[in-house]
Amino acid sequence: MPEALLGGYPKGEHFGTRLGFRMPEGREAFARYYQNAVDMDGLELAALSELSTRTNATLVLGVIERAGSSLFCTAVFIEPGRGVVAKHRKLMPTGTERLIWSQGDGSTMPVVESATGKLGAAICWENHMPLFRTAMYAKGVEIWCAPTVDERDVWRSSMRHIAHEGRCFVISCCQVQPSPAELEIAVEHWDADRPLIGGGSMIVGPLGDVLAGPLERETGLLTAEIDIGELIQARYDLDVVGHYSRPDVFSLHVDETPRSGTVFTTA
């Protein structure tokens, strides 16, 4: 499911910020946004955990996670009978997303074992971070989940590239938001009749072939039947963290230490 599905992606909102100062109405807008966020132990994720168990479906979805007084753009992994088993906090909010979202750290970069295969997630433009991709490939990701709000054609090229590069299945899930005219709002510098987010969700195979989608300008359900066994065949001639790597020339160090702003030490 898409990025920020629960909590919302506030496309076009500036939260009253100008370089060097913030206006009171921006603080009020952030407070409203904060109230719409979800807690990891809250009712929303509990209900989705029940849905997962009832339907025997693994869920990966984007939420705005409330943690103290801060917010994170997070991908949550929910397994049947187990509930929330892992989360990935977006490492690098893009542009003015940094006004409202905190940065994740290396401790939430999971690859989750599921009945379908090994699941990982990269949120929106994290997918453009080569070293992040390499770390996930090295963890053995088989089904790459990409919750996003990027609707552009070049994004679809990126999804095909990642599937082809990592020799994995890629599920790109993009939100759909109506136009300002349909919502009866005004968004500065935006065509009133253009959807705020146009969708384009798709499923891609390990050789870069599109298996389903893109689903544009409408909500719906994309499905594809996949076979994880195909990944070994696909990696026969390209395994970027295996036989196609050059560890004598290149290496990657990944720090998965949790980074808290406060550490208490007792004697």
PDB file of C-alpha atoms in Angstrom:
ATOM      1  CA  MET A   1       0.000   0.000   0.000  1.00  0.00           C
ATOM      2  CA  PRO A   2       1.206   3.577  -0.703  1.00  0.00           C
ATOM      3  CA  GLU A   3       3.468   5.946   1.189  1.00  0.00           C
ATOM      4  CA  ALA A   4       1.748   7.831   4.021  1.00  0.00           C
ATOM      5  CA  LEU A   5      -1.567   6.053   3.416  1.00  0.00           C
ATOM      6  CA  LEU A   6      -2.444   6.374   7.105  1.00  0.00           C
ATOM      7  CA  GLY A   7      -1.759   9.874   8.359  1.00  0.00           C
ATOM      8  CA  GLY A   8      -1.758  11.323   4.871  1.00  0.00           C
ATOM      9  CA  TYR A   9       0.648  12.946   2.457  1.00  0.00           C
ATOM     10  CA  PRO A  10      -0.064  16.708   2.656  1.00  0.00           C
ATOM     11  CA  LYS A  11       0.705  17.538  -0.984  1.00  0.00           C
ATOM     12  CA  GLY A  12       1.125  21.282  -1.454  1.00  0.00           C
ATOM     13  CA  GLU A  13       1.146  22.213   2.253  1.00  0.00           C
ATOM     14  CA  HIS A  14       3.997  24.517   3.338  1.00  0.00           C
ATOM     15  CA  PHE A  15       3.262  24.489   7.087  1.00  0.00           C
ATOM     16  CA  GLY A  16       3.728  28.241   7.354  1.00  0.00           C
ATOM     17  CA  THR A  17       7.486  28.091   6.975  1.00  0.00           C
ATOM     18  CA  ARG A  18       9.744  30.691   5.417  1.00  0.00           C
ATOM     19  CA  LEU A  19      13.503  30.665   5.635  1.00  0.00           C
ATOM     20  CA  GLY A  20      14.365  31.946   9.086  1.00  0.00           C
ATOM     21  CA  PHE A  21      10.863  31.998  10.593  1.00  0.00           C
ATOM     22  CA  ARG A  22       7.658  30.038  11.037  1.00  0.00           C
ATOM     23  CA  MET A  23       4.152  31.456  11.192  1.00  0.00           C
ATOM     24  CA  PRO A  24       1.565  30.527  13.854  1.00  0.00           C
ATOM     25  CA  GLU A  25      -0.820  29.045  11.292  1.00  0.00           C
ATOM     26  CA  GLY A  26       1.974  26.650  10.270  1.00  0.00           C
ATOM     27  CA  ARG A  27       2.312  25.418  13.819  1.00  0.00           C
ATOM     28  CA  GLU A  28      -1.431  24.874  13.900  1.00  0.00           C
ATOM     29  CA  ALA A  29      -1.286  22.950  10.612  1.00  0.00           C
ATOM     30  CA  PHE A  30       1.488  20.727  11.977  1.00  0.00           C
ATOM     31  CA  ALA A  31      -0.495  20.073  15.166  1.00  0.00           C
ATOM     32  CA  ARG A  32      -3.474  18.921  13.071  1.00  0.00           C
ATOM     33  CA  TYR A  33      -1.204  16.710  10.980  1.00  0.00           C
ATOM     34  CA  TYR A  34       0.348  15.268  14.133  1.00  0.00           C
ATOM     35  CA  GLN A  35      -3.088  14.342  15.437  1.00  0.00           C
ATOM     36  CA  ASN A  36      -3.776  12.404  12.226  1.00  0.00           C
ATOM     37  CA  ALA A  37      -0.650  10.255  12.648  1.00  0.00           C
ATOM     38  CA  VAL A  38      -0.748   6.705  14.010  1.00  0.00           C
ATOM     39  CA  ASP A  39       0.897   5.024  16.981  1.00  0.00           C
ATOM     40  CA  MET A  40       2.610   1.692  16.493  1.00  0.00           C
ATOM     41  CA  ASP A  41       0.430   0.231  19.246  1.00  0.00           C
ATOM     42  CA  GLY A  42      -2.672   2.115  18.130  1.00  0.00           C
ATOM     43  CA  LEU A  43      -6.105   1.026  16.981  1.00  0.00           C
ATOM     44  CA  GLU A  44      -5.438   1.439  13.253  1.00  0.00           C
ATOM     45  CA  LEU A  45      -2.565  -1.034  13.066  1.00  0.00           C
ATOM     46  CA  ALA A  46      -4.393  -3.399  15.420  1.00  0.00           C
ATOM     47  CA  ALA A  47      -7.342  -3.444  13.014  1.00  0.00           C
ATOM     48  CA  LEU A  48      -5.038  -4.092  10.062  1.00  0.00           C
ATOM     49  CA  SER A  49      -3.353  -6.901  11.996  1.00  0.00           C
ATOM     50  CA  GLU A  50      -6.772  -8.508  12.449  1.00  0.00           C
ATOM     51  CA  LEU A  51      -7.432  -8.091   8.721  1.00  0.00           C
ATOM     52  CA  SER A  52      -4.093  -9.731   7.919  1.00  0.00           C
ATOM     53  CA  THR A  53      -4.916 -12.731  10.091  1.00  0.00           C
ATOM     54  CA  ARG A  54      -8.477 -13.041   8.803  1.00  0.00           C
ATOM     55  CA  THR A  55      -7.400 -12.983   5.146  1.00  0.00           C
ATOM     56  CA  ASN A  56      -4.030 -14.727   5.608  1.00  0.00           C
ATOM     57  CA  ALA A  57      -2.411 -11.801   3.799  1.00  0.00           C
ATOM     58  CA  THR A  58       0.920 -10.156   4.492  1.00  0.00           C
ATOM     59  CA  LEU A  59       0.590  -6.366   4.464  1.00  0.00           C
ATOM     60  CA  VAL A  60       3.198  -3.682   3.811  1.00  0.00           C
ATOM     61  CA  LEU A  61       1.876  -0.158   4.038  1.00  0.00           C
ATOM     62  CA  GLY A  62       3.009   3.405   4.495  1.00  0.00           C
ATOM     63  CA  VAL A  63       2.033   5.298   7.638  1.00  0.00           C
ATOM     64  CA  ILE A  64       2.932   8.509   9.386  1.00  0.00           C
ATOM     65  CA  GLU A  65       4.269   7.213  12.685  1.00  0.00           C
ATOM     66  CA  ARG A  66       3.948   9.296  15.822  1.00  0.00           C
ATOM     67  CA  ALA A  67       6.913   8.945  18.194  1.00  0.00           C
ATOM     68  CA  GLY A  68       6.982  11.372  21.085  1.00  0.00           C
ATOM     69  CA  SER A  69       6.526  14.811  19.537  1.00  0.00           C
ATOM     70  CA  SER A  70       8.105  13.795  16.218  1.00  0.00           C
ATOM     71  CA  LEU A  71       6.776  12.119  13.096  1.00  0.00           C
ATOM     72  CA  PHE A  72       8.349   9.495  10.850  1.00  0.00           C
ATOM     73  CA  CYS A  73       7.352   8.383   7.372  1.00  0.00           C
ATOM     74  CA  THR A  74       7.312   4.638   7.958  1.00  0.00           C
ATOM     75  CA  ALA A  75       6.641   1.390   6.132  1.00  0.00           C
ATOM     76  CA  VAL A  76       5.016  -1.194   8.409  1.00  0.00           C
ATOM     77  CA  PHE A  77       5.195  -4.978   7.896  1.00  0.00           C
ATOM     78  CA  ILE A  78       2.203  -6.973   9.167  1.00  0.00           C
ATOM     79  CA  GLU A  79       2.135 -10.779   9.167  1.00  0.00           C
ATOM     80  CA  PRO A  80      -0.897 -13.081   9.656  1.00  0.00           C
ATOM     81  CA  GLY A  81      -1.205 -14.192  13.261  1.00  0.00           C
ATOM     82  CA  ARG A  82       1.777 -12.070  14.292  1.00  0.00           C
ATOM     83  CA  GLY A  83       0.675  -8.498  13.718  1.00  0.00           C
ATOM     84  CA  VAL A  84       3.301  -5.807  13.190  1.00  0.00           C
ATOM     85  CA  VAL A  85       6.624  -7.635  12.890  1.00  0.00           C
ATOM     86  CA  ALA A  86       8.889  -4.836  11.633  1.00  0.00           C
ATOM     87  CA  LYS A  87       9.024  -1.282  10.376  1.00  0.00           C
ATOM     88  CA  HIS A  88      11.238   0.823   8.178  1.00  0.00           C
ATOM     89  CA  ARG A  89      11.557   4.522   8.877  1.00  0.00           C
ATOM     90  CA  LYS A  90      12.382   6.645   5.848  1.00  0.00           C
ATOM     91  CA  LEU A  91      16.076   7.506   6.030  1.00  0.00           C
ATOM     92  CA  MET A  92      15.982  10.689   3.980  1.00  0.00           C
ATOM     93  CA  PRO A  93      12.853  12.817   3.673  1.00  0.00           C
ATOM     94  CA  THR A  94      12.963  14.760   0.418  1.00  0.00           C
ATOM     95  CA  GLY A  95      12.873  18.541   0.100  1.00  0.00           C
ATOM     96  CA  THR A  96      10.373  20.196   2.405  1.00  0.00           C
ATOM     97  CA  GLU A  97       9.282  16.818   3.779  1.00  0.00           C
ATOM     98  CA  ARG A  98      12.156  17.512   6.187  1.00  0.00           C
ATOM     99  CA  LEU A  99      10.004  20.168   7.859  1.00  0.00           C
ATOM    100  CA  ILE A 100       7.628  17.536   9.223  1.00  0.00           C
ATOM    101  CA  TRP A 101       9.365  14.145   9.178  1.00  0.00           C
ATOM    102  CA  SER A 102      12.327  12.958  11.207  1.00  0.00           C
ATOM    103  CA  GLN A 103      15.108  10.862   9.688  1.00  0.00           C
ATOM    104  CA  GLY A 104      15.230   7.142  10.328  1.00  0.00           C
ATOM    105  CA  ASP A 105      18.448   5.333  11.228  1.00  0.00           C
ATOM    106  CA  GLY A 106      20.100   2.083  10.213  1.00  0.00           C
ATOM    107  CA  SER A 107      18.279   0.057  12.856  1.00  0.00           C
ATOM    108  CA  THR A 108      15.056  -0.058  10.814  1.00  0.00           C
ATOM    109  CA  MET A 109      16.208  -1.541   7.529  1.00  0.00           C
ATOM    110  CA  PRO A 110      14.623  -4.994   7.801  1.00  0.00           C
ATOM    111  CA  VAL A 111      14.240  -7.823   5.362  1.00  0.00           C
ATOM    112  CA  VAL A 112      11.232  -9.761   6.626  1.00  0.00           C
ATOM    113  CA  GLU A 113      10.646 -13.477   6.111  1.00  0.00           C
ATOM    114  CA  SER A 114       7.107 -14.059   4.887  1.00  0.00           C
ATOM    115  CA  ALA A 115       5.214 -16.936   3.347  1.00  0.00           C
ATOM    116  CA  THR A 116       5.596 -15.203  -0.017  1.00  0.00           C
ATOM    117  CA  GLY A 117       9.303 -14.428   0.194  1.00  0.00           C
ATOM    118  CA  LYS A 118      11.813 -12.063   1.771  1.00  0.00           C
ATOM    119  CA  LEU A 119      10.283  -8.579   1.918  1.00  0.00           C
ATOM    120  CA  GLY A 120      12.040  -5.247   2.070  1.00  0.00           C
ATOM    121  CA  ALA A 121      10.899  -1.664   1.642  1.00  0.00           C
ATOM    122  CA  ALA A 122      12.324   1.576   0.321  1.00  0.00           C
ATOM    123  CA  ILE A 123      10.074   4.635   0.545  1.00  0.00           C
ATOM    124  CA  CYS A 124       9.798   6.999  -2.422  1.00  0.00           C
ATOM    125  CA  TRP A 125      13.143   8.638  -3.256  1.00  0.00           C
ATOM    126  CA  GLU A 126      15.084   6.266  -0.999  1.00  0.00           C
ATOM    127  CA  ASN A 127      14.841   4.090  -4.081  1.00  0.00           C
ATOM    128  CA  HIS A 128      17.314   6.479  -5.715  1.00  0.00           C
ATOM    129  CA  MET A 129      19.970   5.872  -3.025  1.00  0.00           C
ATOM    130  CA  PRO A 130      22.466   3.383  -4.556  1.00  0.00           C
ATOM    131  CA  LEU A 131      24.091   2.395  -1.261  1.00  0.00           C
ATOM    132  CA  PHE A 132      20.731   1.795   0.397  1.00  0.00           C
ATOM    133  CA  ARG A 133      19.775  -0.469  -2.485  1.00  0.00           C
ATOM    134  CA  THR A 134      23.050  -2.355  -2.195  1.00  0.00           C
ATOM    135  CA  ALA A 135      22.496  -2.927   1.532  1.00  0.00           C
ATOM    136  CA  MET A 136      19.033  -4.337   0.870  1.00  0.00           C
ATOM    137  CA  TYR A 137      20.296  -6.566  -1.940  1.00  0.00           C
ATOM    138  CA  ALA A 138      22.973  -7.885   0.436  1.00  0.00           C
ATOM    139  CA  LYS A 139      20.239  -8.794   2.938  1.00  0.00           C
ATOM    140  CA  GLY A 140      18.668 -11.019   0.307  1.00  0.00           C
ATOM    141  CA  VAL A 141      15.498  -9.080  -0.497  1.00  0.00           C
ATOM    142  CA  GLU A 142      13.266 -10.952  -2.927  1.00  0.00           C
ATOM    143  CA  ILE A 143      10.166  -8.745  -2.997  1.00  0.00           C
ATOM    144  CA  TRP A 144      11.015  -5.046  -3.024  1.00  0.00           C
ATOM    145  CA  CYS A 145       8.145  -2.860  -1.794  1.00  0.00           C
ATOM    146  CA  ALA A 146       8.244   0.765  -2.901  1.00  0.00           C
ATOM    147  CA  PRO A 147       5.472   2.846  -1.333  1.00  0.00           C
ATOM    148  CA  THR A 148       5.613   6.265  -2.978  1.00  0.00           C
ATOM    149  CA  VAL A 149       3.875   9.430  -4.074  1.00  0.00           C
ATOM    150  CA  ASP A 150       6.042   9.827  -7.190  1.00  0.00           C
ATOM    151  CA  GLU A 151       3.705   9.571 -10.180  1.00  0.00           C
ATOM    152  CA  ARG A 152       6.159  10.473 -12.943  1.00  0.00           C
ATOM    153  CA  ASP A 153       7.073   8.338 -15.910  1.00  0.00           C
ATOM    154  CA  VAL A 154      10.744   8.390 -14.885  1.00  0.00           C
ATOM    155  CA  TRP A 155       9.721   6.737 -11.594  1.00  0.00           C
ATOM    156  CA  ARG A 156       8.456   3.761 -13.530  1.00  0.00           C
ATOM    157  CA  SER A 157      11.821   3.521 -15.237  1.00  0.00           C
ATOM    158  CA  SER A 158      13.450   3.479 -11.799  1.00  0.00           C
ATOM    159  CA  MET A 159      11.214   0.635 -10.668  1.00  0.00           C
ATOM    160  CA  ARG A 160      12.119  -1.422 -13.714  1.00  0.00           C
ATOM    161  CA  HIS A 161      15.788  -0.625 -13.154  1.00  0.00           C
ATOM    162  CA  ILE A 162      15.712  -1.748  -9.505  1.00  0.00           C
ATOM    163  CA  ALA A 163      13.981  -5.005 -10.419  1.00  0.00           C
ATOM    164  CA  HIS A 164      16.541  -5.610 -13.156  1.00  0.00           C
ATOM    165  CA  GLU A 165      19.517  -4.519 -11.023  1.00  0.00           C
ATOM    166  CA  GLY A 166      18.547  -6.420  -7.875  1.00  0.00           C
ATOM    167  CA  ARG A 167      16.978  -9.345  -9.739  1.00  0.00           C
ATOM    168  CA  CYS A 168      13.957  -9.100  -7.474  1.00  0.00           C
ATOM    169  CA  PHE A 169      10.236  -8.547  -7.769  1.00  0.00           C
ATOM    170  CA  VAL A 170       9.271  -4.908  -7.270  1.00  0.00           C
ATOM    171  CA  ILE A 171       5.878  -3.657  -6.101  1.00  0.00           C
ATOM    172  CA  SER A 172       5.543   0.091  -6.537  1.00  0.00           C
ATOM    173  CA  CYS A 173       2.416   1.478  -4.885  1.00  0.00           C
ATOM    174  CA  CYS A 174       1.545   5.128  -5.459  1.00  0.00           C
ATOM    175  CA  GLN A 175      -1.241   7.154  -3.911  1.00  0.00           C
ATOM    176  CA  VAL A 176      -4.072   8.753  -5.841  1.00  0.00           C
ATOM    177  CA  GLN A 177      -5.253  12.177  -4.675  1.00  0.00           C
ATOM    178  CA  PRO A 178      -7.951  14.154  -6.541  1.00  0.00           C
ATOM    179  CA  SER A 179      -7.357  17.547  -8.117  1.00  0.00           C
ATOM    180  CA  PRO A 180      -7.664  20.759  -6.094  1.00  0.00           C
ATOM    181  CA  ALA A 181     -10.847  21.527  -8.033  1.00  0.00           C
ATOM    182  CA  GLU A 182     -12.405  18.219  -6.977  1.00  0.00           C
ATOM    183  CA  LEU A 183     -11.346  18.815  -3.377  1.00  0.00           C
ATOM    184  CA  GLU A 184     -12.569  22.424  -3.533  1.00  0.00           C
ATOM    185  CA  ILE A 185      -9.243  23.771  -2.345  1.00  0.00           C
ATOM    186  CA  ALA A 186      -6.540  25.983  -3.853  1.00  0.00           C
ATOM    187  CA  VAL A 187      -2.928  24.822  -4.128  1.00  0.00           C
ATOM    188  CA  GLU A 188      -0.476  27.540  -5.080  1.00  0.00           C
ATOM    189  CA  HIS A 189       1.358  26.985  -8.387  1.00  0.00           C
ATOM    190  CA  TRP A 190      -0.675  23.848  -9.174  1.00  0.00           C
ATOM    191  CA  ASP A 191      -3.134  23.328 -12.017  1.00  0.00           C
ATOM    192  CA  ALA A 192      -6.564  23.173 -10.370  1.00  0.00           C
ATOM    193  CA  ASP A 193      -7.677  20.328 -12.636  1.00  0.00           C
ATOM    194  CA  ARG A 194      -4.562  18.185 -12.292  1.00  0.00           C
ATOM    195  CA  PRO A 195      -4.670  15.368  -9.697  1.00  0.00           C
ATOM    196  CA  LEU A 196      -2.432  16.112  -6.744  1.00  0.00           C
ATOM    197  CA  ILE A 197      -1.107  12.556  -6.993  1.00  0.00           C
ATOM    198  CA  GLY A 198      -1.862  10.523 -10.097  1.00  0.00           C
ATOM    199  CA  GLY A 199      -1.102   6.946  -9.082  1.00  0.00           C
ATOM    200  CA  GLY A 200       0.801   4.672 -11.433  1.00  0.00           C
ATOM    201  CA  SER A 201       1.197   1.607  -9.207  1.00  0.00           C
ATOM    202  CA  MET A 202       2.889  -1.346 -10.890  1.00  0.00           C
ATOM    203  CA  ILE A 203       4.445  -4.773 -10.327  1.00  0.00           C
ATOM    204  CA  VAL A 204       7.730  -5.629 -12.038  1.00  0.00           C
ATOM    205  CA  GLY A 205       9.519  -8.943 -12.551  1.00  0.00           C
ATOM    206  CA  PRO A 206      13.216  -9.662 -11.890  1.00  0.00           C
ATOM    207  CA  LEU A 207      14.259  -9.016 -15.482  1.00  0.00           C
ATOM    208  CA  GLY A 208      12.530  -5.641 -15.544  1.00  0.00           C
ATOM    209  CA  ASP A 209       9.356  -6.827 -17.247  1.00  0.00           C
ATOM    210  CA  VAL A 210       6.116  -5.147 -16.119  1.00  0.00           C
ATOM    211  CA  LEU A 211       3.733  -7.795 -14.750  1.00  0.00           C
ATOM    212  CA  ALA A 212       0.841  -5.514 -13.810  1.00  0.00           C
ATOM    213  CA  GLY A 213      -0.044  -1.846 -14.183  1.00  0.00           C
ATOM    214  CA  PRO A 214       0.617   0.964 -14.201  1.00  0.00           C
ATOM    215  CA  LEU A 215      -2.740   1.823 -12.628  1.00  0.00           C
ATOM    216  CA  GLU A 216      -3.260   5.522 -13.275  1.00  0.00           C
ATOM    217  CA  ARG A 217      -5.637   8.092 -11.798  1.00  0.00           C
ATOM    218  CA  GLU A 218      -7.815   5.519 -10.072  1.00  0.00           C
ATOM    219  CA  THR A 219      -7.737   3.415  -6.958  1.00  0.00           C
ATOM    220  CA  GLY A 220      -7.800  -0.339  -7.369  1.00  0.00           C
ATOM    221  CA  LEU A 221      -6.093  -3.646  -6.717  1.00  0.00           C
ATOM    222  CA  LEU A 222      -3.166  -4.852  -8.817  1.00  0.00           C
ATOM    223  CA  THR A 223      -2.286  -8.542  -8.689  1.00  0.00           C
ATOM    224  CA  ALA A 224       0.363 -10.764 -10.210  1.00  0.00           C
ATOM    225  CA  GLU A 225       1.328 -14.374  -9.653  1.00  0.00           C
ATOM    226  CA  ILE A 226       5.041 -14.649  -8.932  1.00  0.00           C
ATOM    227  CA  ASP A 227       7.523 -17.466  -8.427  1.00  0.00           C
ATOM    228  CA  ILE A 228      10.459 -16.730  -6.124  1.00  0.00           C
ATOM    229  CA  GLY A 229      12.234 -19.659  -7.775  1.00  0.00           C
ATOM    230  CA  GLU A 230      12.735 -17.467 -10.833  1.00  0.00           C
ATOM    231  CA  LEU A 231      15.179 -15.279  -8.930  1.00  0.00           C
ATOM    232  CA  ILE A 232      18.022 -17.794  -9.101  1.00  0.00           C
ATOM    233  CA  GLN A 233      17.551 -18.006 -12.849  1.00  0.00           C
ATOM    234  CA  ALA A 234      17.540 -14.227 -13.100  1.00  0.00           C
ATOM    235  CA  ARG A 235      20.726 -13.925 -11.028  1.00  0.00           C
ATOM    236  CA  TYR A 236      22.565 -16.419 -13.187  1.00  0.00           C
ATOM    237  CA  ASP A 237      24.255 -13.597 -15.087  1.00  0.00           C
ATOM    238  CA  LEU A 238      23.903 -10.714 -12.601  1.00  0.00           C
ATOM    239  CA  ASP A 239      24.170 -10.897  -8.821  1.00  0.00           C
ATOM    240  CA  VAL A 240      25.331  -7.435  -7.759  1.00  0.00           C
ATOM    241  CA  VAL A 241      26.231  -8.533  -4.220  1.00  0.00           C
ATOM    242  CA  GLY A 242      27.590 -11.910  -5.300  1.00  0.00           C
ATOM    243  CA  HIS A 243      29.468 -13.049  -8.373  1.00  0.00           C
ATOM    244  CA  TYR A 244      29.035  -9.678 -10.109  1.00  0.00           C
ATOM    245  CA  SER A 245      30.526  -7.676  -7.232  1.00  0.00           C
ATOM    246  CA  ARG A 246      34.178  -6.754  -6.870  1.00  0.00           C
ATOM    247  CA  PRO A 247      34.914  -6.826  -3.130  1.00  0.00           C
ATOM    248  CA  ASP A 248      38.610  -6.353  -3.876  1.00  0.00           C
ATOM    249  CA  VAL A 249      37.735  -2.914  -5.268  1.00  0.00           C
ATOM    250  CA  PHE A 250      34.460  -1.888  -3.597  1.00  0.00           C
ATOM    251  CA  SER A 251      33.037  -2.358  -0.105  1.00  0.00           C
ATOM    252  CA  LEU A 252      30.055  -0.980   1.804  1.00  0.00           C
ATOM    253  CA  HIS A 253      29.891  -0.460   5.571  1.00  0.00           C
ATOM    254  CA  VAL A 254      26.362  -0.269   6.991  1.00  0.00           C
ATOM    255  CA  ASP A 255      25.823   1.020  10.539  1.00  0.00           C
ATOM    256  CA  GLU A 256      22.654  -0.484  12.002  1.00  0.00           C
ATOM    257  CA  THR A 257      23.103   1.052  15.444  1.00  0.00           C
ATOM    258  CA  PRO A 258      19.935   2.685  16.829  1.00  0.00           C
ATOM    259  CA  ARG A 259      20.576   6.418  17.129  1.00  0.00           C
ATOM    260  CA  SER A 260      18.709   7.975  20.034  1.00  0.00           C
ATOM    261  CA  GLY A 261      19.218  11.644  20.824  1.00  0.00           C
ATOM    262  CA  THR A 262      19.535  10.789  24.503  1.00  0.00           C
ATOM    263  CA  VAL A 263      21.538   7.941  26.039  1.00  0.00           C
ATOM    264  CA  PHE A 264      21.346   7.284  29.787  1.00  0.00           C
ATOM    265  CA  THR A 265      24.223   5.468  31.453  1.00  0.00           C
ATOM    266  CA  THR A 266      24.050   4.095  34.991  1.00  0.00           C
ATOM    267  CA  ALA A 267      26.914   2.851  37.103  1.00  0.00           C
TER     268      ALA A 267
END
